[in-house]
CSV table of C-alpha atoms in Angstrom, one decimal:
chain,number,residue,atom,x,y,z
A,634,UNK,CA,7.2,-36.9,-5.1
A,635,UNK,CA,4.4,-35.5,-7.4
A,636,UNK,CA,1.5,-38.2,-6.0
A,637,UNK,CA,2.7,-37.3,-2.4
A,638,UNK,CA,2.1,-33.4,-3.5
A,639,UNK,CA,-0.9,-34.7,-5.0
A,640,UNK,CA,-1.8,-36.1,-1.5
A,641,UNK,CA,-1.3,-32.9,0.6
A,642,UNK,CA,-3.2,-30.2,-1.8
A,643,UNK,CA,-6.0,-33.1,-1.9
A,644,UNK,CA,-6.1,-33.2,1.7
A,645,UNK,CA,-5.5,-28.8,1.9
A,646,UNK,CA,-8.7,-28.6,-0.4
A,647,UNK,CA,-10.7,-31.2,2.0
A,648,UNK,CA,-10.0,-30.0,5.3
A,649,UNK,CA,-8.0,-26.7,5.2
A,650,UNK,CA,-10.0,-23.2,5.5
A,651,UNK,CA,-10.8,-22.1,2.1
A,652,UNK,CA,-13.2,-19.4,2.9
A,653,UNK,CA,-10.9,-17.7,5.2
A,654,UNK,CA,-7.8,-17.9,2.3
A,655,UNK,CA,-10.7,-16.3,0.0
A,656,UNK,CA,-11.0,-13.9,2.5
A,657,UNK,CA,-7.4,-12.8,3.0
A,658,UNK,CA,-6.9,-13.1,-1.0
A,659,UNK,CA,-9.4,-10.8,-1.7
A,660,UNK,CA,-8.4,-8.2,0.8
A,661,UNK,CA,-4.9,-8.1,-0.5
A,662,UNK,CA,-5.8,-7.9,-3.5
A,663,UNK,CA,-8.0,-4.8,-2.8
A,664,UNK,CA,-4.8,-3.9,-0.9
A,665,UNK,CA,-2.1,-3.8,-4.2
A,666,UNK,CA,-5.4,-1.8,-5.8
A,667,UNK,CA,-4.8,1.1,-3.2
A,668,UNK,CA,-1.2,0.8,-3.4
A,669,UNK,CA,-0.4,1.1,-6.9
A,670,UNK,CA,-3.1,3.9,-6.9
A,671,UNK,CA,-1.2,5.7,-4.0
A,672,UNK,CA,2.6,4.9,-5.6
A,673,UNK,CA,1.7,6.7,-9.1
A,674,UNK,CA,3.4,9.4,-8.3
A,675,UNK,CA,6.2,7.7,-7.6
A,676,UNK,CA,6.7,6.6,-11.5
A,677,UNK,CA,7.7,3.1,-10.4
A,678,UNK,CA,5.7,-0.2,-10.1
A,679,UNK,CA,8.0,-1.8,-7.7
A,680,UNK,CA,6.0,-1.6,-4.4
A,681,UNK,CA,3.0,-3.4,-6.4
A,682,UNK,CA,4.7,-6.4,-7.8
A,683,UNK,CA,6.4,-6.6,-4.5
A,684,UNK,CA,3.1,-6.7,-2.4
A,685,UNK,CA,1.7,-8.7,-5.5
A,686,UNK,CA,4.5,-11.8,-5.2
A,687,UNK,CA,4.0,-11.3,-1.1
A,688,UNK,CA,0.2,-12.5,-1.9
A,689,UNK,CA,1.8,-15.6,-4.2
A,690,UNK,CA,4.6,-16.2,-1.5
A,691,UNK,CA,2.2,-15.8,1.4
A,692,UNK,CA,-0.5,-18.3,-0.7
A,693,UNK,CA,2.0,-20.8,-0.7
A,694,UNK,CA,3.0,-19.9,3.4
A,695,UNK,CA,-0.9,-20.7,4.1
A,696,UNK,CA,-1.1,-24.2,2.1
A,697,UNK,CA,2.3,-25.0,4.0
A,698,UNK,CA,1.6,-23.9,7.4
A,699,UNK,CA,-2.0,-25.3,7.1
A,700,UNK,CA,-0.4,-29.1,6.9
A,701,UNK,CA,1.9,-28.6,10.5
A,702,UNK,CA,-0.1,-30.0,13.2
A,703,UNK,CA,0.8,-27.6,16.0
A,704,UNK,CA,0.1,-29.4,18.9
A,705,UNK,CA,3.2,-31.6,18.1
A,706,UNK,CA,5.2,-28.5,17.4
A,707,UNK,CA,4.7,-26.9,20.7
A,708,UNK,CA,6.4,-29.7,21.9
A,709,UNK,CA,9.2,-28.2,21.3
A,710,UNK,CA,8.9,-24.9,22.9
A,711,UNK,CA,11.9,-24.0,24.7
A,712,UNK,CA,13.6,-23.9,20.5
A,713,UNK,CA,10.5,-21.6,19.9
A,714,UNK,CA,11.5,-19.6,23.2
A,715,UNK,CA,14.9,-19.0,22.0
A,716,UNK,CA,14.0,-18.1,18.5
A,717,UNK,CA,12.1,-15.9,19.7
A,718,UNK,CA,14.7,-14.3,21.6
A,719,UNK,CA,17.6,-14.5,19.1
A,720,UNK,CA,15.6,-13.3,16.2
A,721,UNK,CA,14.9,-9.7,17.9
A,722,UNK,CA,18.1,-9.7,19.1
A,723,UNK,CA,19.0,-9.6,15.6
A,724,UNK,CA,18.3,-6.2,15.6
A,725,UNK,CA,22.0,-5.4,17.8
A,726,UNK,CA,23.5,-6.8,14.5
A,727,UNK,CA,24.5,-4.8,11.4
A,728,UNK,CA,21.6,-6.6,9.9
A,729,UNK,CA,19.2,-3.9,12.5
A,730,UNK,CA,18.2,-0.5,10.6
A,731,UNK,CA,16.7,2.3,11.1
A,732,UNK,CA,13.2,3.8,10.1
A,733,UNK,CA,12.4,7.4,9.8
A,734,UNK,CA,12.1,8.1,13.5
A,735,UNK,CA,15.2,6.4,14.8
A,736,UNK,CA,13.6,2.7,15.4
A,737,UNK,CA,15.6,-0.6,14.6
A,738,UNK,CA,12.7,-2.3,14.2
A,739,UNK,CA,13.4,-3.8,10.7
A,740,UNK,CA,16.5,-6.6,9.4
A,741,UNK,CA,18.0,-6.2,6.3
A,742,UNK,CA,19.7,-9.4,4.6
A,743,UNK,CA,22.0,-8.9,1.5
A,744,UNK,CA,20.3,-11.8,-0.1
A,745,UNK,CA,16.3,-10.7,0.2
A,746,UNK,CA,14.7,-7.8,-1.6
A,747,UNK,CA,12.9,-6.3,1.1
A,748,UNK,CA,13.7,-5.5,4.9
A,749,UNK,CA,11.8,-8.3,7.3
A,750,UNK,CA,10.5,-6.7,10.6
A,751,UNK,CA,10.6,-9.5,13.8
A,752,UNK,CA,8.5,-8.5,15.1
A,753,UNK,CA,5.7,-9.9,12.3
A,754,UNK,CA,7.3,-13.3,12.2
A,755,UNK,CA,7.5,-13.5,16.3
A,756,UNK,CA,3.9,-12.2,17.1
A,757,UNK,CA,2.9,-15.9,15.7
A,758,UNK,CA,5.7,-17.5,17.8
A,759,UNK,CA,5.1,-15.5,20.6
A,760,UNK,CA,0.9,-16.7,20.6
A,761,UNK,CA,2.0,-20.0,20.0
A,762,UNK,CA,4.1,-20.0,23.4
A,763,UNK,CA,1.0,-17.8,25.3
A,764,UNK,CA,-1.4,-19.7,24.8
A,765,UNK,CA,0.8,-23.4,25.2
A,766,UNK,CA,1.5,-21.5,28.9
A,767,UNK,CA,-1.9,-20.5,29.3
A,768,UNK,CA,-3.6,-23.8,28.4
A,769,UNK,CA,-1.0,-25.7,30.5
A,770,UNK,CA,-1.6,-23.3,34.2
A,771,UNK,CA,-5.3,-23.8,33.5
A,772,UNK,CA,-5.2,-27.5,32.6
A,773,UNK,CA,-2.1,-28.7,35.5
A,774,UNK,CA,-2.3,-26.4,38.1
A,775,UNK,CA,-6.7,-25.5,37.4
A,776,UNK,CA,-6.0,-22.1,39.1
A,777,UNK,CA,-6.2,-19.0,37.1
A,778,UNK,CA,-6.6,-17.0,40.2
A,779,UNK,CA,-3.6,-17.3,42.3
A,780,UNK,CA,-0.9,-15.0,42.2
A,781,UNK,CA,1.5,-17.5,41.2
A,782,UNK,CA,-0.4,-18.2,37.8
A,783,UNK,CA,-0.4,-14.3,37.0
A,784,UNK,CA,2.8,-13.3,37.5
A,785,UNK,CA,4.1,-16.4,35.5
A,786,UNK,CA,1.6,-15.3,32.2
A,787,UNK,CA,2.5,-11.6,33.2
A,788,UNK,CA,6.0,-12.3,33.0
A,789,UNK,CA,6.7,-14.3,29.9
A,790,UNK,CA,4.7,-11.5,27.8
A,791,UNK,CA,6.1,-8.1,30.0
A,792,UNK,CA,9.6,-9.8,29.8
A,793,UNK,CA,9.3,-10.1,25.8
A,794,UNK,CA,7.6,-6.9,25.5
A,795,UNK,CA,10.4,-4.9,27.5
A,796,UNK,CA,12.9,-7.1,25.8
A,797,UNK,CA,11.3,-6.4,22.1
A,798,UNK,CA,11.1,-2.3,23.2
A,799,UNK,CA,15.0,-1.5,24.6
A,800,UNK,CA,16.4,-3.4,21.4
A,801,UNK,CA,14.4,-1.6,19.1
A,802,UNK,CA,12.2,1.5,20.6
A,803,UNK,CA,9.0,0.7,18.2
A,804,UNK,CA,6.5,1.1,20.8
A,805,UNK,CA,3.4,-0.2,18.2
A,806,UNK,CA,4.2,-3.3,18.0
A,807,UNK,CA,4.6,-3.8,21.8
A,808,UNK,CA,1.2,-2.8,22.3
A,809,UNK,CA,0.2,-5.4,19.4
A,810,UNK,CA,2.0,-7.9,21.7
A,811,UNK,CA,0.4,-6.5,25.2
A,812,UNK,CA,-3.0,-6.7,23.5
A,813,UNK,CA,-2.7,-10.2,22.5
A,814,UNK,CA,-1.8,-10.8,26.5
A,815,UNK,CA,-4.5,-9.5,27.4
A,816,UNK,CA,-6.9,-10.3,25.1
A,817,UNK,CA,-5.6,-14.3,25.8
A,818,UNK,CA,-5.6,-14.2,29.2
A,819,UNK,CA,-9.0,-12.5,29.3
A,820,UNK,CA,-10.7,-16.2,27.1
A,821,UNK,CA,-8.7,-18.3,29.4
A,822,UNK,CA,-10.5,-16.9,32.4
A,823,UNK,CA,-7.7,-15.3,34.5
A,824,UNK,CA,-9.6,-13.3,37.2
A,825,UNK,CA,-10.7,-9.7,36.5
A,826,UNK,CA,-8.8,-8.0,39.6
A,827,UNK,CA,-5.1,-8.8,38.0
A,828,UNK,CA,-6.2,-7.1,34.9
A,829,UNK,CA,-7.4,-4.0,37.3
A,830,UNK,CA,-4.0,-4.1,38.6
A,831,UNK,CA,-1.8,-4.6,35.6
A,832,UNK,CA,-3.8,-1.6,34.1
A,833,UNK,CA,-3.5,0.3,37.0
A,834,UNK,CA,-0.3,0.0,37.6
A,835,UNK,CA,0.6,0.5,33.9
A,836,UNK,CA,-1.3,4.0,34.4
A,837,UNK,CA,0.6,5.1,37.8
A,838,UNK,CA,4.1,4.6,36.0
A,839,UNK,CA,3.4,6.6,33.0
A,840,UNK,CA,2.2,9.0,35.1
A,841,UNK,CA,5.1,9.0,37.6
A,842,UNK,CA,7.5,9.0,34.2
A,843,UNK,CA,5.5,12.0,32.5
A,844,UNK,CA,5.3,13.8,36.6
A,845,UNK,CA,8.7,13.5,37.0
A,846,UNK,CA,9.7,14.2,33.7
A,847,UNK,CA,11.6,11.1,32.9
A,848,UNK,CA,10.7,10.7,29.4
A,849,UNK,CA,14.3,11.0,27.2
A,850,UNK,CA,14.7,13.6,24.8
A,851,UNK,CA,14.8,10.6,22.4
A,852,UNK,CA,11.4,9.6,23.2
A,853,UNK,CA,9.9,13.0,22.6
A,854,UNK,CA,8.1,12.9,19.7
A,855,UNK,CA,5.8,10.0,21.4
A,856,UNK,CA,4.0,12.4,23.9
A,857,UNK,CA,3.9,14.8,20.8
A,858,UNK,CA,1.9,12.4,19.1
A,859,UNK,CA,-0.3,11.8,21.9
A,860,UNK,CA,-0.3,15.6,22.7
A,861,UNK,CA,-1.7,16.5,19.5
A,862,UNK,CA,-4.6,14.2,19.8
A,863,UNK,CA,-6.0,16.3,22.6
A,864,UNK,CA,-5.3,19.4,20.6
A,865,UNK,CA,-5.6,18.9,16.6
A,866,UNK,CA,-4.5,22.8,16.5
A,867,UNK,CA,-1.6,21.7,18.2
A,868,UNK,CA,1.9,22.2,16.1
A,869,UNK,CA,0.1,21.2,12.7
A,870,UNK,CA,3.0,21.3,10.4
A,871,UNK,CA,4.9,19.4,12.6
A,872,UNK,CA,3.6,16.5,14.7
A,873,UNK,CA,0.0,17.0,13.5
A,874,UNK,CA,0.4,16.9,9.8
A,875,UNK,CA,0.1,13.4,8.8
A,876,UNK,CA,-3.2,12.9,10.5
A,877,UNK,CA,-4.8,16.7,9.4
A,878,UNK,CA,-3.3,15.6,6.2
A,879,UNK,CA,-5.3,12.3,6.2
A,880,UNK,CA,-8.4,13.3,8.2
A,881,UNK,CA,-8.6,16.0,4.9
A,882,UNK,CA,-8.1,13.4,2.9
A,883,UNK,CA,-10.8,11.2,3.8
A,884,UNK,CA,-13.3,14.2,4.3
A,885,UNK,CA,-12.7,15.1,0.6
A,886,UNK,CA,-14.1,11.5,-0.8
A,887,UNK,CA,-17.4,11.8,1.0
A,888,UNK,CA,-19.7,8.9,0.2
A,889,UNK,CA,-18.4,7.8,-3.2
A,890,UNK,CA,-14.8,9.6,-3.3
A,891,UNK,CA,-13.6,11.4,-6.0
A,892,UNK,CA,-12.5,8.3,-8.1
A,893,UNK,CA,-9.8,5.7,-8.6
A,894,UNK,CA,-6.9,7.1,-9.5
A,895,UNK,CA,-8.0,10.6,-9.1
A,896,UNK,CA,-7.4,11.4,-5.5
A,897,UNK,CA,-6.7,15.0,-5.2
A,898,UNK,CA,-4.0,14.5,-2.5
A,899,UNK,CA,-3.3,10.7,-3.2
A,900,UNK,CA,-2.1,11.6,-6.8
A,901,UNK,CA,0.1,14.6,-5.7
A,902,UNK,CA,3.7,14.8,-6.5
A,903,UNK,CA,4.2,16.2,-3.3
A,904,UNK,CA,5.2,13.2,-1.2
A,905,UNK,CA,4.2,15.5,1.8
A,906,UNK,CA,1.0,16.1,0.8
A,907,UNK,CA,-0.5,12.7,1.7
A,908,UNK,CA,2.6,10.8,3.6
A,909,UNK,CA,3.1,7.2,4.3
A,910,UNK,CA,0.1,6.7,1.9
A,911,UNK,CA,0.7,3.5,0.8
A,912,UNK,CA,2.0,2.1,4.3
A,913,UNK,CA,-0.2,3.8,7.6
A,914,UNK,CA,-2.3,5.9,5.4
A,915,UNK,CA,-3.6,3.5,3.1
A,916,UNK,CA,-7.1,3.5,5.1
A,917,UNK,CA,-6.9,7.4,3.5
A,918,UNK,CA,-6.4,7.0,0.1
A,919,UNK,CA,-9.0,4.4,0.1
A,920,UNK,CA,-11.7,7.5,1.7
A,921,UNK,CA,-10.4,9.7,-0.6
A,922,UNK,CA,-10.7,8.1,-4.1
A,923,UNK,CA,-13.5,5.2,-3.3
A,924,UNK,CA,-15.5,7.7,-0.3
A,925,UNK,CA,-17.4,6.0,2.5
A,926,UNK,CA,-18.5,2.5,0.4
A,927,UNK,CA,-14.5,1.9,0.0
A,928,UNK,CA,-14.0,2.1,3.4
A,929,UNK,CA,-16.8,0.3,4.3
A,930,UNK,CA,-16.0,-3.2,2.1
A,931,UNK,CA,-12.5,-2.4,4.0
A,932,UNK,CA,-14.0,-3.2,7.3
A,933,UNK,CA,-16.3,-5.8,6.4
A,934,UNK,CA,-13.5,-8.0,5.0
A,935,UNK,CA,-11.3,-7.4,8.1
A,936,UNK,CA,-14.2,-8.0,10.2
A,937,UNK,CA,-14.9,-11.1,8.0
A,938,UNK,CA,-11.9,-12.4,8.8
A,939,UNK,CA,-11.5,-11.6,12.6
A,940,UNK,CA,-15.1,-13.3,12.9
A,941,UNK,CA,-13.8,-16.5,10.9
A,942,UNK,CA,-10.7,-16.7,12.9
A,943,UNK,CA,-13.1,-16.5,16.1
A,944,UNK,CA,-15.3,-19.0,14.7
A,945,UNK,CA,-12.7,-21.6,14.2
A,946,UNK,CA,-11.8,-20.8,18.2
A,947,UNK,CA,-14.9,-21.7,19.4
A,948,UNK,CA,-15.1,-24.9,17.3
A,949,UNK,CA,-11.5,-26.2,18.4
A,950,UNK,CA,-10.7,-29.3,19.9
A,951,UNK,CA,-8.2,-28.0,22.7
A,952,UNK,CA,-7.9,-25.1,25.0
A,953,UNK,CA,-4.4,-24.5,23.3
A,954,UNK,CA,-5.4,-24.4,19.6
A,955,UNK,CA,-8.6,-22.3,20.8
A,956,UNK,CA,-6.4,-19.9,22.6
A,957,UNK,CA,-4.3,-19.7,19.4
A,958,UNK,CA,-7.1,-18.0,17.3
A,959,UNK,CA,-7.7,-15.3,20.1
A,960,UNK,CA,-4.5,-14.6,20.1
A,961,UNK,CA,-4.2,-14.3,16.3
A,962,UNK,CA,-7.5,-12.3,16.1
A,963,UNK,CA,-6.5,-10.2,19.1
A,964,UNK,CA,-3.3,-9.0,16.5
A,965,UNK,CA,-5.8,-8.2,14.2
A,966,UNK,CA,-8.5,-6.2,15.9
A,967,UNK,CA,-5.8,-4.4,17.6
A,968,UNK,CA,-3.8,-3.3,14.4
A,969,UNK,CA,-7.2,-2.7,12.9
A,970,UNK,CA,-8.6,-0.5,15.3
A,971,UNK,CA,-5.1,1.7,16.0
A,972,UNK,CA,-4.9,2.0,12.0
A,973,UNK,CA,-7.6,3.0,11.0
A,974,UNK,CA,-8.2,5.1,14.4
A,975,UNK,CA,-4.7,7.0,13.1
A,976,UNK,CA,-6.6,7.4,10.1
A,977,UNK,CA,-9.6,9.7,11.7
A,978,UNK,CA,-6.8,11.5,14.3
A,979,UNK,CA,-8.5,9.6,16.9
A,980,UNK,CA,-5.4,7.3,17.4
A,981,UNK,CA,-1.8,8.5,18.0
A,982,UNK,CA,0.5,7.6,15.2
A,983,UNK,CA,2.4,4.5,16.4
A,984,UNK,CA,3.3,2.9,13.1
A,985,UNK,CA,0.9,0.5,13.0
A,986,UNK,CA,-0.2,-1.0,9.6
A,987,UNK,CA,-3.7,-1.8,8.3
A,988,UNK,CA,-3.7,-5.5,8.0
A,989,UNK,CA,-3.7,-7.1,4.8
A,990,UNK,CA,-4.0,-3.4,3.0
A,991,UNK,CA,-1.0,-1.5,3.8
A,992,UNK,CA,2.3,-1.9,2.0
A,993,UNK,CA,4.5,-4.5,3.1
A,994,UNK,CA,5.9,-8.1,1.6
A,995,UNK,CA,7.1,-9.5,5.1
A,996,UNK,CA,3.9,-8.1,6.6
A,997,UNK,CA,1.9,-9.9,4.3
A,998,UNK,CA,3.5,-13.2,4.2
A,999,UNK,CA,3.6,-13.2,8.4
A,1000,UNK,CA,0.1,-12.4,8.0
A,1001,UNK,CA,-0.8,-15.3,5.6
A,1002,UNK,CA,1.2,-16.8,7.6
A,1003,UNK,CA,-0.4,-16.5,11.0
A,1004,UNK,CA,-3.8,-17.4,9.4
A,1005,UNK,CA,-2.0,-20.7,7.8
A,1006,UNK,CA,-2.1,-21.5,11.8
A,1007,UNK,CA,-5.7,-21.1,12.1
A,1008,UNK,CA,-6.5,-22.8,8.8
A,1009,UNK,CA,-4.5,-25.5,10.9
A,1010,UNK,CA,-6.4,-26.1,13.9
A,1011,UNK,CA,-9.8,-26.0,11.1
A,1012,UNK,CA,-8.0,-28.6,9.7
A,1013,UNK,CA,-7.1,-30.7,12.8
A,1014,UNK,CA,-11.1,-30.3,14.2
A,1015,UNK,CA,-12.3,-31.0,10.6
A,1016,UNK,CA,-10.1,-34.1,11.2
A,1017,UNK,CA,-11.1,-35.4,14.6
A,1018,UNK,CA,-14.6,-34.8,13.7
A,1019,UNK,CA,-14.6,-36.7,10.9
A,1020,UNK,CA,-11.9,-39.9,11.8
A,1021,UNK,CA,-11.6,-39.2,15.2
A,1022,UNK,CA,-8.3,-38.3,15.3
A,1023,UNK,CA,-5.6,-36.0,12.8
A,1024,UNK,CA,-4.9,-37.9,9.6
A,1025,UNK,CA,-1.9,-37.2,8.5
């Protein structure tokens, strides 16, 4: 048992991506730096040793998940189809709660310490299956064009997507999962005129819904997020607070910030004064307290990774495994871009975490997770190259 553990960290270290680990290390760990900086006030260390044993956890995830050769795994799709589906449907269970504004978007077992959102967990599974689709209309039927190929690659991801939104009403993470579609379907080469009409079809409903005023009294808040964007003067106590609040924030660091640890609003008792600060606003503790060059290494170490990730697409060996990575980097240019665009109040607030950096065990495991799949294909090319074919 301990020479065939022997054999598989030997073979991790040889062929897995180490640069890319490095990369995800060091940005969680720049991550649980904000964190416990935002949770002072709190008078409780919890949050950071649970984000710190997410990073160990999620370690272990990537040397795991870097070992599965995912082409043979695929195989098996329809299982990964219906995990898909019975996991968020998890959510109708008592194990579904609630978050602040009324989404079951989270599970709660009895026998873990923190809630797991599906949604992280089935954005990998949910890749995998896109890009298995994708790789197989291109490669058996060598049409990306038709009608036929669309509305089958349309389907599977509108289907999940409408599925994922009833069940639970967390409209972020949909858009993570539309994004990837379209970010996928754009590398394999699908024609530009579907996109033109998903888009613009996409456009004429919302408009027809907001026209017609068909929006629920449930789903309010939503257009007063987006409402306030075009307006910051709009209602700024109510749905306008937590970005004025964070656009002050990061305003009040400047270049260098006013110091770890020393964040005028970051350090406040006031929970109010800087909220969700170690979740969606962790982008604004980091301008307030480490200024522009804090933000700055920020986005060169997601952009460090995004580019990796890309890299390792281009190199694959199959359309499938090269799909994969957009996919995955699709998730995180997308959460990336929202975040840190909620940040600045040039973004509506749709709960969408900073990758790596916000708060969040079952984010960061998934996350480690996810890039455990791309440290996999590295693996499997590094392979071929070298032997000519996977050695297991």
């Amino acid at each position: 048992m301990l020479n065939r553990l022997k054999a598989v960290l030997a073979d991790f270290f040889q062929q897995a991506d180490l640069v890319l680990l490095g990369l995800c290390c060091a940005s969680t760990l720049y991550g649980i730096v904000l964190i416990f900086s935002a949770t002072r006030y709190m008078n409780s260390n919890r949050r950071v040793l649970v984000q710190t044993a997410a990073l160990l956890l999620g370690i272990c995830v990537y040397i795991g998940v870097s070992m599965v050769d995912f082409e043979v795994l695929i195989k098996k799709w329809k299982w990964i189809l219906l995990f898909n589906v019975g996991f968020i449907g998890l959510l109708l269970t008592p194990l579904g709660v609630s978050d602040n504004t009324g989404n079951t978007a989270w599970l709660k077992f009895p026998f873990l310490p923190v809630s797991i959102g599906p949604a992280e967990v089935v954005k990998i599974t949910y890749t995998l299956l896109l890009a298995y689709q994708l790789a197989w209309l291109l490669e058996e039927k060598r049409d990306l064009r038709s009608f036929s190929s669309a509305i089958q690659a349309a389907g599977h991801a509108l289907c999940l997507i409408g599925y994922y939104f009833l069940i639970s009403g967390d409209m972020g993470n949909g858009l993570v999962f539309f994004f990837i579609f379209l970010a996928m379907s754009f590398a394999a080469g699908f024609a530009l005129r579907w996109f033109v009409l998903l888009l613009g079809g996409a456009g004429a409903a919302i408009a027809g819904v907001l026209l017609l005023d068909l929006v629920p009294s449930s789903m309010n808040y939503m257009l007063e997020r987006f409402r306030v964007l075009f307006d910051h003067g709009y209602d700024p106590r109510g749905a306008g607070w937590q970005q004025n609040r964070s656009l002050l924030a990061i305003g009040s660091g400047g270049v260098f910030g006013q110091g770890l640890l020393n964040g005028t609003q970051t350090q406040s008792d006031y929970s109010a004064s800087l909220p969700a600060r170690h979740t969606d606003l962790v982008f604004s503790v980091c301008g307030e307290e480490l200024g522009l060059l804090g933000c700055l290494v920020i986005m060169v170490l997601l952009t460090a990774i995004i580019i990796r990730v890309l890299l390792v697409a281009r190199n694959a060996q199959t359309l499938f495994q090269s799909l994969v990575c957009v996919g995955v980097a699709a998730m995180l240019i997308f959460q990336t871009v929202v975040n840190i665009g909620m940040c600045l109040f040039v973004m509506p607030v749709i709960g969408i975490t900073l990758p790596f950096f916000s708060y969040g065990g079952s984010s960061v495991v998934t996350l480690f997770m996810a890039m455990g799949v791309v440290s996999s294909i590295k693996r499997y090319t590094t392979s071929v190259r070298r032997y000519g074919r996977l050695v297991r």
